[in-house]
């Protein structure tokens, strides 16, 4: 018998309420993120059977940022299959998400698709396939069951200040690992990071990861094969939370993908997909209350992959 | 209904038979390992309910090497609890298992307990607790249900040629991260690597990891808490197979710990623990046929944490 | 009594003639450099007293490339004095000239003004001072006593393919170490590298370095202070020949600055300035015959700073 | 006409007197160094013609530490010639003197003979030649014109606490770059660092470096060839003062070799050799007043290689 998930989420929201906005730092590198009020918390889940539960600010949209890497990776895997991995590795990086050191040691091949360099390499693949910005939006909207859109202010700010990402893309290009013009690739990358979604939409959109690749709503449709869904979960577990992935696996034990907007998507294979959001980040760039909520969730439900 | 595991193992052994000894390289840095015939393959498992299955050379003893790190970590976690993590991280390293670079950047604190530096730091903790060599043997013998012992020739060879490990230990000591005399710590480390066990014994000994920490034989006895067992599984998944951990998670999706003797222990939480052995290694230092056998096992049974 | 320099240069040219174009590789990363015939060799010197000697292709213009770093550094030191060193170090790098690793470790501050990152940081300083492209040309023309100009084809090719330099500049900018727009800074950088000069002009232009900073032609005019001239010589000796600087100091013992166009400027303080050119490079990116010519020169004249 | 060196040294000593012991830190990693009173300053020089001048505590013996690397290198060059360079590079390291990172990248070959790893590799070469400890003492005593000896307390302390050096030696041995037993090599290394000499003795002992290799006292005897003397000077300039070598070349412009005992030997080729000593070190591990004294010396005399 499955737990009463609505009660679990309510309980988590109540427990964390006093800490909300009290610690951590909202991402401040662009104004549109810096002015998001810290004292917000939302959580939502969708089970494999389609039940949904939510609590707190679960319908407030936020900037999904690096969570977008999960969906662009999925798109690229659908389109390209195994060829994708010629350009991108599958190993944890052991370095900050925007580090150039490892890229230099490994001749411009990013360690995995969730560090910035890897996601930029994925974006390059999607640009080669054509119509990439529209495709990403259509894909996310279909999965979420609602239209989603870019926040153009955020995209413009990222483009204005994203010198490190410009460096990463040019560095990979200097190794012949980016095919398209850097400006076009980064236009997609900055836009995908600037998608606005809420917890309910993200829990639904990533639902295929707990359903062996089956579409969150249309069970007959496969978003990915079962094997691909498992593999994406594996990448999330080993590489999905920046340089804290090992610690998150250790203390939470679920495949997760986080973003500096404060969102975290987590998967319990064969059970449910979860999204939690709270804008204040810890030192590793992951949502402080988001991680706490996931720890509570695992403790209360006993759900974990291990 | 659980699959017919004996049939699955027989099938795997038969499938891999033609490849046995045809590719990969037996570890050659010490004579006692170099002379092990490559063309051997064994596999064994034990379910949570105590059923056992085995195939091939599953009762031939081999040098467990880095698989020992799994058990010394468990011992240290039992004895020290959370204090252990003051000295050792829990993140994948992104560098070769015996690299000194990351140690230097991180002031002598190893990234995780499964790289050599981390295992040496664990050994130092055990030496501080006293009677370490005997304790390790007693712990392994109790878990395996049979007496196990050191291969003194291997231990002596490791000690004679282990300059890199001497370097790692002294380097950590220079940062104040090793309390005991380096010679004493390495004596334990070289001995733990030199334990001889077979697949059946290892599948049994690591059984607590698929049983929420319960003793493989005496269900009333807890080897670790449930939480600790989960955490060890998480470490195995993210860090257990050297610099191939991401790839192993991606393609196999089970917590694994490998050794250069050619053994790999794998865990399917709540189902079973598995040990496969074949001496020829791939370029990442993991057993070539061992990894193939695990891929086949996952494909045939559908068991995977994701 | 000073040696008969004309005879020395003739002798060097004759000695090296059989090797000319037989080994090494012409820089091939842009077409305009790749099509330069390898079998060319020129050498020229100018003593502190104004005597000149030349041999071989000493009046054939070539792309000065990184030799330009010597003159932009001099310009920046003239204009900014000690403030320049807030942004740029003075230590050898121990890494390839276009490496990003050290930049990351040292928060975007280049190790010295002769690695690419350092020269780009110098270019940024000159852009801030205004009118930089014209200033560089005017400065070089005044020192050489003849009008010199950019090779616009080379500058355009550098800009089209210089992804690594775009990466370096954006990387520094991400650390707040570049004030101006990256495009503007790199426009200067790519142009300064594309200046065309010949050996005679360069020996004259760098003459102030052997004359305690005095202008090569107008002795009353100081290009730099005596102290600054000494300091530039010191930087050339420790950092002027990419990652071969230690070896060049060891085997030649003169301050040198080389470029991938095949030119090398060398200084014998209080005696003379020398320029040698041959397009084929050794593995370290320095002119193969250029270094041999300098070794011969030192052996024949006994001139060395040590 | 040469300056009145005695007056110059007196002047320097007087100028620095008020700062003596006021800033910097005496090396504290072993008790025998930690208890040396900071407020000491000595300076001595010997010209090529044999004139000597001294001021302050120039006859107080101190621990020569890394200055010994200069003399063991000289001994090894005398004995082995060019073969020495198969095991040791000649490039500045761009990393701290006891770093392991570069060693790992470069397969155990130290960048130069003045970082610890390089000096240990030199010690290994001398051990292979036999009778090394006695040879080093005899060589130094002959050059200094007086018997010099090891400080056994210092040597013993270095051995007890030198874990980093043990790590370096074992690390190189793991790459096959050390032939002898690590313990024997380090016994020599720790002893050479523990030699006690004073400024007068060191200025005399290093005199061959300003005399084209000629023995400081017996002009007919060559300590090294002229070419070797020049090369050692080049190495001192590019690598002799730890990670400050570029800065020292820039601001002082003389070949120098420093030690954490507070001594610095400096060479003005064809003029004189100088030794300055003051125990308090700056952040780069060089004597704070020692470097200031050398800057003053260069400013007052105009002597510099550039």
Coordinates of N, CA, C and O in Angstrom, one line a residue, chain B residues 154-286:
Chain B
X154 N 51.2 -12.4 -1.3 CA 50.7 -11.2 -1.9 C 50.9 -9.9 -1.0 O 51.4 -8.9 -1.5
X155 N 50.6 -10.1 0.3 CA 50.8 -8.9 1.2 C 52.3 -8.4 1.1 O 52.6 -7.2 1.1
X156 N 53.2 -9.4 1.1 CA 54.6 -9.0 1.1 C 55.0 -8.3 -0.2 O 55.7 -7.3 -0.3
X157 N 54.5 -8.8 -1.4 CA 54.7 -8.2 -2.7 C 54.2 -6.8 -2.7 O 54.8 -5.9 -3.2
X158 N 52.9 -6.7 -2.3 CA 52.3 -5.3 -2.2 C 53.2 -4.3 -1.5 O 53.5 -3.2 -1.9
X159 N 53.7 -4.8 -0.3 CA 54.6 -4.0 0.5 C 55.9 -3.6 -0.2 O 56.4 -2.5 -0.1
X160 N 56.4 -4.6 -0.9 CA 57.7 -4.3 -1.6 C 57.6 -3.3 -2.8 O 58.5 -2.6 -3.1
X161 N 56.4 -3.3 -3.4 CA 56.3 -2.5 -4.7 C 55.3 -1.4 -4.5 O 55.1 -0.6 -5.5
X162 N 54.7 -1.2 -3.4 CA 53.6 -0.2 -3.3 C 54.1 1.2 -3.0 O 53.6 1.9 -2.1
X163 N 55.0 1.6 -3.8 CA 55.6 3.0 -3.6 C 54.6 4.1 -3.7 O 54.6 5.1 -3.0
X164 N 53.6 3.9 -4.6 CA 52.6 4.9 -4.8 C 51.7 5.0 -3.5 O 51.4 6.1 -3.1
X165 N 51.4 3.8 -2.9 CA 50.6 3.9 -1.7 C 51.4 4.4 -0.5 O 50.9 5.1 0.3
X166 N 52.7 4.2 -0.5 CA 53.6 4.8 0.5 C 53.6 6.3 0.4 O 53.5 7.1 1.3
X167 N 53.6 6.7 -0.9 CA 53.6 8.2 -1.2 C 52.2 8.8 -0.7 O 52.2 9.8 0.0
X168 N 51.1 8.1 -1.1 CA 49.8 8.6 -0.7 C 49.7 8.7 0.9 O 49.2 9.7 1.4
X169 N 50.2 7.7 1.6 CA 50.0 7.7 3.0 C 50.9 8.8 3.6 O 50.5 9.5 4.5
X170 N 52.1 8.9 3.2 CA 53.0 10.0 3.7 C 52.5 11.4 3.3 O 52.6 12.3 4.1
X171 N 51.9 11.5 2.2 CA 51.3 12.8 1.7 C 50.2 13.2 2.7 O 50.1 14.3 3.1
X172 N 49.3 12.2 2.9 CA 48.2 12.6 3.9 C 48.8 12.9 5.3 O 48.3 13.8 5.9
X173 N 49.8 12.1 5.7 CA 50.4 12.4 7.0 C 51.0 13.8 7.0 O 50.9 14.4 8.1
X174 N 51.5 14.2 5.9 CA 52.1 15.6 5.9 C 51.0 16.6 6.1 O 51.3 17.8 6.5
X175 N 49.8 16.3 5.8 CA 48.7 17.2 6.1 C 48.0 16.9 7.4 O 46.9 17.5 7.7
X176 N 48.6 16.0 8.2 CA 48.0 15.7 9.5 C 46.8 14.9 9.5 O 46.0 14.9 10.4
X177 N 46.6 14.1 8.4 CA 45.4 13.4 8.2 C 45.6 11.9 8.5 O 44.6 11.1 8.2
X178 N 46.7 11.5 8.9 CA 47.0 10.1 9.3 C 47.6 10.2 10.7 O 48.6 10.9 10.9
X179 N 47.0 9.4 11.7 CA 47.4 9.5 13.0 C 48.5 8.5 13.4 O 49.4 8.8 14.2
X180 N 48.5 7.4 12.8 CA 49.4 6.3 13.2 C 50.6 6.3 12.3 O 50.7 7.0 11.3
X181 N 51.6 5.5 12.7 CA 52.8 5.3 11.8 C 52.4 4.8 10.5 O 51.6 3.9 10.4
X182 N 53.0 5.4 9.4 CA 52.6 5.0 8.1 C 52.8 3.5 7.9 O 52.0 2.8 7.3
X183 N 53.9 3.0 8.4 CA 54.3 1.6 8.2 C 53.2 0.7 8.7 O 52.8 -0.3 8.1
X184 N 52.6 1.0 9.9 CA 51.6 0.2 10.5 C 50.3 0.3 9.7 O 49.6 -0.7 9.5
X185 N 49.9 1.5 9.3 CA 48.7 1.7 8.5 C 48.8 0.9 7.2 O 47.8 0.2 6.8
X186 N 50.0 1.0 6.5 CA 50.1 0.3 5.3 C 50.2 -1.2 5.5 O 49.8 -2.0 4.6
X187 N 50.7 -1.7 6.6 CA 50.7 -3.1 6.9 C 49.3 -3.7 6.9 O 49.0 -4.7 6.3
X188 N 48.4 -2.9 7.5 CA 47.0 -3.3 7.5 C 46.4 -3.3 6.0 O 45.8 -4.2 5.5
X189 N 46.7 -2.1 5.4 CA 46.2 -2.0 4.0 C 46.6 -3.0 3.1 O 45.9 -3.6 2.3
X190 N 47.9 -3.3 3.1 CA 48.5 -4.4 2.2 C 47.9 -5.7 2.5 O 47.7 -6.6 1.7
X191 N 47.6 -6.0 3.8 CA 47.1 -7.3 4.2 C 45.6 -7.4 3.8 O 45.2 -8.4 3.3
X192 N 44.8 -6.3 4.0 CA 43.4 -6.4 3.7 C 43.2 -6.7 2.2 O 42.4 -7.4 1.8
X193 N 44.1 -6.1 1.4 CA 44.1 -6.3 -0.1 C 44.4 -7.7 -0.4 O 44.1 -8.2 -1.5
X194 N 45.2 -8.4 0.5 CA 45.7 -9.7 0.2 C 44.8 -10.8 0.7 O 45.2 -12.0 0.7
X195 N 43.6 -10.5 1.2 CA 42.7 -11.5 1.7 C 42.3 -12.4 0.5 O 42.1 -11.9 -0.6
X196 N 42.2 -13.7 0.7 CA 41.8 -14.6 -0.4 C 40.3 -15.1 0.0 O 40.1 -15.6 1.0
X197 N 39.4 -14.9 -1.0 CA 38.1 -15.4 -0.8 C 37.6 -15.8 -2.2 O 38.2 -15.5 -3.2
X198 N 36.5 -16.5 -2.2 CA 35.9 -16.9 -3.5 C 34.5 -16.2 -3.7 O 34.0 -15.5 -2.8
X199 N 33.9 -16.5 -4.8 CA 32.7 -15.7 -5.1 C 31.5 -16.1 -4.2 O 30.8 -15.2 -3.7
X200 N 31.4 -17.3 -3.8 CA 30.4 -17.7 -2.9 C 30.5 -17.0 -1.5 O 29.6 -16.4 -1.0
X201 N 31.8 -17.0 -1.0 CA 32.0 -16.3 0.2 C 31.7 -14.8 0.2 O 31.2 -14.2 1.1
X202 N 32.1 -14.2 -0.9 CA 31.9 -12.8 -1.0 C 30.4 -12.4 -1.2 O 30.0 -11.4 -0.7
X203 N 29.7 -13.2 -2.0 CA 28.3 -12.9 -2.2 C 27.6 -13.0 -0.8 O 26.7 -12.2 -0.5
X204 N 28.0 -14.0 0.0 CA 27.5 -14.1 1.3 C 27.9 -13.0 2.3 O 27.1 -12.3 2.9
X205 N 29.2 -12.7 2.2 CA 29.7 -11.7 3.1 C 29.2 -10.3 2.9 O 28.9 -9.5 3.9
X206 N 28.9 -10.0 1.7 CA 28.3 -8.6 1.4 C 26.8 -8.7 1.4 O 26.1 -7.7 1.0
X207 N 26.2 -9.8 1.9 CA 24.8 -10.0 1.9 C 24.0 -8.9 2.7 O 22.9 -8.6 2.3
X208 N 24.6 -8.4 3.7 CA 23.9 -7.4 4.6 C 23.6 -6.2 3.8 O 22.6 -5.5 4.1
X209 N 24.2 -6.0 2.6 CA 24.0 -4.7 1.9 C 22.6 -4.9 1.1 O 22.0 -3.9 0.7
X210 N 22.2 -6.1 0.8 CA 20.9 -6.2 0.2 C 19.8 -6.5 1.2 O 18.6 -6.7 0.9
X211 N 20.2 -6.6 2.5 CA 19.2 -6.9 3.6 C 19.1 -5.8 4.6 O 18.9 -6.1 5.8
X212 N 19.2 -4.6 4.1 CA 19.1 -3.5 5.0 C 20.0 -3.5 6.3 O 19.6 -3.1 7.3
X213 N 21.1 -4.1 6.0 CA 22.1 -4.2 7.1 C 22.1 -5.4 7.9 O 23.0 -5.6 8.8
X214 N 21.1 -6.3 7.7 CA 21.0 -7.5 8.5 C 22.1 -8.5 8.2 O 22.5 -8.6 7.0
X215 N 22.5 -9.2 9.2 CA 23.6 -10.2 9.0 C 23.2 -11.2 7.9 O 22.0 -11.7 7.9
X216 N 24.1 -11.6 7.1 CA 23.7 -12.6 6.0 C 23.1 -13.9 6.5 O 22.3 -14.4 5.8
X217 N 23.5 -14.3 7.7 CA 23.0 -15.6 8.1 C 22.1 -15.4 9.3 O 21.0 -15.9 9.3
X218 N 22.6 -14.7 10.3 CA 21.8 -14.5 11.5 C 20.9 -13.2 11.4 O 21.4 -12.1 11.7
X219 N 19.7 -13.4 10.9 CA 18.9 -12.2 10.6 C 18.7 -11.3 11.8 O 18.5 -10.1 11.6
X220 N 18.7 -11.8 13.0 CA 18.5 -10.9 14.1 C 19.7 -10.0 14.4 O 19.6 -8.9 15.0
X221 N 20.9 -10.4 13.9 CA 22.1 -9.5 14.1 C 22.2 -8.5 13.0 O 22.0 -8.8 11.8
X222 N 22.3 -7.2 13.4 CA 22.5 -6.2 12.4 C 24.0 -6.0 12.2 O 24.8 -5.7 13.1
X223 N 24.5 -6.1 10.9 CA 25.9 -5.7 10.6 C 26.0 -4.2 10.7 O 27.0 -3.6 11.2
X224 N 25.1 -3.5 10.0 CA 25.0 -2.1 10.1 C 23.5 -1.7 10.3 O 22.6 -2.6 10.1
X225 N 23.3 -0.5 10.5 CA 21.9 0.0 10.5 C 21.4 0.0 9.0 O 22.2 -0.1 8.1
X226 N 20.1 0.1 8.8 CA 19.5 0.1 7.5 C 20.1 1.3 6.7 O 20.5 1.2 5.6
X227 N 20.1 2.4 7.4 CA 20.6 3.7 6.9 C 22.0 3.5 6.4 O 22.4 4.0 5.3
X228 N 22.9 2.9 7.2 CA 24.3 2.7 6.9 C 24.4 1.8 5.6 O 25.2 2.1 4.7
X229 N 23.6 0.8 5.6 CA 23.7 -0.1 4.4 C 23.3 0.6 3.1 O 24.0 0.5 2.1
X230 N 22.3 1.4 3.2 CA 21.9 2.2 2.0 C 23.0 3.1 1.6 O 23.3 3.3 0.4
X231 N 23.7 3.7 2.6 CA 24.7 4.7 2.3 C 25.9 4.0 1.7 O 26.6 4.6 0.8
X232 N 26.2 2.8 2.2 CA 27.4 2.1 1.6 C 27.0 1.7 0.1 O 27.8 1.9 -0.8
X233 N 25.8 1.3 -0.1 CA 25.4 1.0 -1.5 C 25.5 2.3 -2.4 O 26.0 2.2 -3.5
X234 N 25.1 3.4 -1.8 CA 25.3 4.7 -2.6 C 26.7 5.0 -3.0 O 27.1 5.3 -4.1
X235 N 27.6 4.8 -2.0 CA 29.0 4.9 -2.3 C 29.6 4.0 -3.3 O 30.4 4.3 -4.2
X236 N 29.1 2.8 -3.3 CA 29.5 1.8 -4.3 C 29.0 2.2 -5.6 O 29.8 2.1 -6.6
X237 N 27.8 2.7 -5.7 CA 27.3 3.1 -7.0 C 28.1 4.3 -7.6 O 28.4 4.3 -8.8
X238 N 28.4 5.3 -6.7 CA 29.1 6.5 -7.2 C 30.6 6.4 -7.3 O 31.2 7.1 -8.1
X239 N 31.2 5.5 -6.5 CA 32.6 5.4 -6.4 C 33.2 4.0 -6.4 O 34.4 3.9 -6.2
X240 N 32.5 3.0 -6.7 CA 33.0 1.7 -6.4 C 33.8 1.0 -7.5 O 34.4 0.0 -7.3
X241 N 33.8 1.6 -8.7 CA 34.5 0.9 -9.8 C 35.5 1.9 -10.4 O 35.6 2.0 -11.6
X242 N 36.4 2.5 -9.6 CA 37.4 3.4 -10.0 C 36.8 4.5 -10.9 O 35.7 5.0 -10.6
X243 N 37.5 4.8 -11.9 CA 37.1 6.0 -12.7 C 36.0 5.6 -13.8 O 35.7 6.3 -14.7
X244 N 35.5 4.4 -13.6 CA 34.4 3.9 -14.5 C 33.1 3.9 -13.8 O 32.1 3.5 -14.4
X245 N 33.0 4.5 -12.6 CA 31.8 4.4 -11.8 C 30.6 5.0 -12.6 O 29.5 4.4 -12.5
X246 N 30.8 6.1 -13.2 CA 29.6 6.7 -13.9 C 29.2 5.8 -15.0 O 28.0 5.6 -15.2
X247 N 30.1 5.2 -15.7 CA 29.7 4.3 -16.8 C 29.1 3.1 -16.4 O 28.1 2.5 -17.0
X248 N 29.6 2.5 -15.3 CA 29.0 1.3 -14.7 C 27.5 1.6 -14.2 O 26.6 0.8 -14.5
X249 N 27.3 2.8 -13.6 CA 26.0 3.1 -13.2 C 25.1 3.3 -14.4 O 23.9 2.8 -14.4
X250 N 25.6 3.8 -15.4 CA 24.9 4.1 -16.7 C 24.5 2.8 -17.3 O 23.3 2.6 -17.8
X251 N 25.4 1.8 -17.4 CA 25.2 0.6 -18.2 C 24.7 -0.6 -17.4 O 24.1 -1.5 -17.9
X252 N 25.0 -0.6 -16.1 CA 24.6 -1.7 -15.3 C 23.5 -1.3 -14.2 O 22.5 -1.9 -14.1
X253 N 23.9 -0.1 -13.6 CA 22.8 0.4 -12.7 C 22.7 -0.3 -11.3 O 21.7 -0.3 -10.7
X254 N 23.8 -0.9 -10.9 CA 23.9 -1.6 -9.5 C 25.1 -1.1 -8.8 O 26.1 -0.8 -9.3
X255 N 24.9 -0.9 -7.5 CA 26.1 -0.7 -6.6 C 27.1 -1.8 -6.8 O 26.7 -3.0 -6.7
X256 N 28.3 -1.5 -7.1 CA 29.4 -2.5 -7.3 C 30.7 -2.0 -6.6 O 30.9 -0.9 -6.5
X257 N 31.4 -3.0 -6.2 CA 32.8 -2.8 -5.8 C 33.7 -3.8 -6.4 O 33.5 -5.0 -6.2
X258 N 34.7 -3.3 -7.1 CA 35.6 -4.2 -7.8 C 37.0 -4.2 -7.2 O 37.3 -3.3 -6.4
X259 N 37.8 -5.1 -7.7 CA 39.2 -5.2 -7.2 C 40.1 -5.7 -8.4 O 39.5 -6.3 -9.3
X260 N 41.4 -5.3 -8.4 CA 42.2 -5.7 -9.5 C 42.5 -7.2 -9.5 O 43.1 -7.7 -10.5
X261 N 42.1 -7.9 -8.5 CA 42.2 -9.4 -8.6 C 41.1 -9.9 -9.6 O 41.2 -11.1 -9.9
X262 N 40.2 -9.1 -10.0 CA 39.2 -9.5 -11.0 C 37.8 -9.8 -10.4 O 36.9 -10.1 -11.2
X263 N 37.7 -9.6 -9.1 CA 36.4 -9.7 -8.5 C 35.5 -8.5 -8.6 O 36.1 -7.4 -8.6
X264 N 34.2 -8.6 -8.6 CA 33.3 -7.5 -8.4 C 32.1 -8.0 -7.6 O 31.5 -9.1 -7.9
X265 N 31.8 -7.3 -6.5 CA 30.6 -7.5 -5.7 C 29.6 -6.5 -6.2 O 29.8 -5.3 -6.3
X266 N 28.3 -7.0 -6.4 CA 27.2 -6.1 -6.8 C 26.0 -6.4 -5.9 O 25.8 -7.5 -5.4
X267 N 25.3 -5.4 -5.7 CA 24.1 -5.5 -4.8 C 22.8 -5.1 -5.5 O 22.8 -4.1 -6.2
X268 N 21.8 -5.9 -5.3 CA 20.4 -5.5 -5.7 C 19.7 -5.3 -4.4 O 19.2 -6.3 -3.8
X269 N 19.5 -4.1 -4.0 CA 18.9 -3.9 -2.6 C 17.6 -4.6 -2.5 O 16.8 -4.6 -3.5
X270 N 17.3 -5.2 -1.4 CA 16.1 -6.0 -1.1 C 15.9 -7.3 -1.9 O 14.9 -7.9 -1.9
X271 N 16.9 -7.6 -2.7 CA 16.8 -8.8 -3.5 C 18.0 -9.8 -3.3 O 17.8 -10.9 -2.8
X272 N 19.2 -9.3 -3.6 CA 20.3 -10.3 -3.6 C 21.6 -9.5 -3.6 O 21.7 -8.4 -4.0
X273 N 22.7 -10.3 -3.3 CA 24.1 -9.8 -3.5 C 24.7 -10.9 -4.4 O 24.5 -12.0 -4.3
X274 N 25.6 -10.3 -5.2 CA 26.2 -11.1 -6.3 C 27.7 -10.9 -6.3 O 28.2 -9.8 -5.9
X275 N 28.4 -12.0 -6.6 CA 29.9 -11.8 -6.8 C 30.3 -12.5 -8.1 O 30.0 -13.6 -8.3
X276 N 31.0 -11.7 -8.9 CA 31.5 -12.3 -10.2 C 33.0 -12.2 -10.2 O 33.6 -11.2 -9.6
X277 N 33.7 -13.1 -10.8 CA 35.2 -13.0 -10.8 C 35.7 -13.5 -12.1 O 35.3 -14.6 -12.6
X278 N 36.6 -12.8 -12.7 CA 37.4 -13.2 -13.9 C 38.6 -12.3 -13.9 O 38.5 -11.1 -13.9
X279 N 39.8 -12.9 -14.0 CA 41.0 -12.1 -13.7 C 41.4 -11.0 -14.7 O 42.1 -10.1 -14.3
X280 N 41.0 -11.2 -16.0 CA 41.5 -10.2 -17.0 C 40.7 -8.9 -16.8 O 39.5 -8.9 -16.8
X281 N 41.5 -7.8 -16.8 CA 40.9 -6.5 -16.5 C 40.8 -5.7 -17.8 O 41.6 -5.9 -18.8
X282 N 39.9 -4.7 -17.8 CA 39.8 -3.8 -18.9 C 40.7 -2.6 -18.6 O 41.4 -2.6 -17.6
X283 N 40.7 -1.6 -19.5 CA 41.6 -0.4 -19.3 C 41.3 0.3 -18.0 O 42.1 1.1 -17.6
X284 N 40.1 0.2 -17.5 CA 39.7 1.0 -16.3 C 40.1 0.2 -15.0 O 39.9 0.7 -13.9
X285 N 40.7 -1.0 -15.2 CA 41.1 -1.8 -14.0 C 39.9 -2.7 -13.4 O 40.1 -3.3 -12.4
X286 N 38.8 -2.7 -14.1 CA 37.7 -3.6 -13.7 C 37.7 -4.9 -14.5 O 38.1 -4.9 -15.7

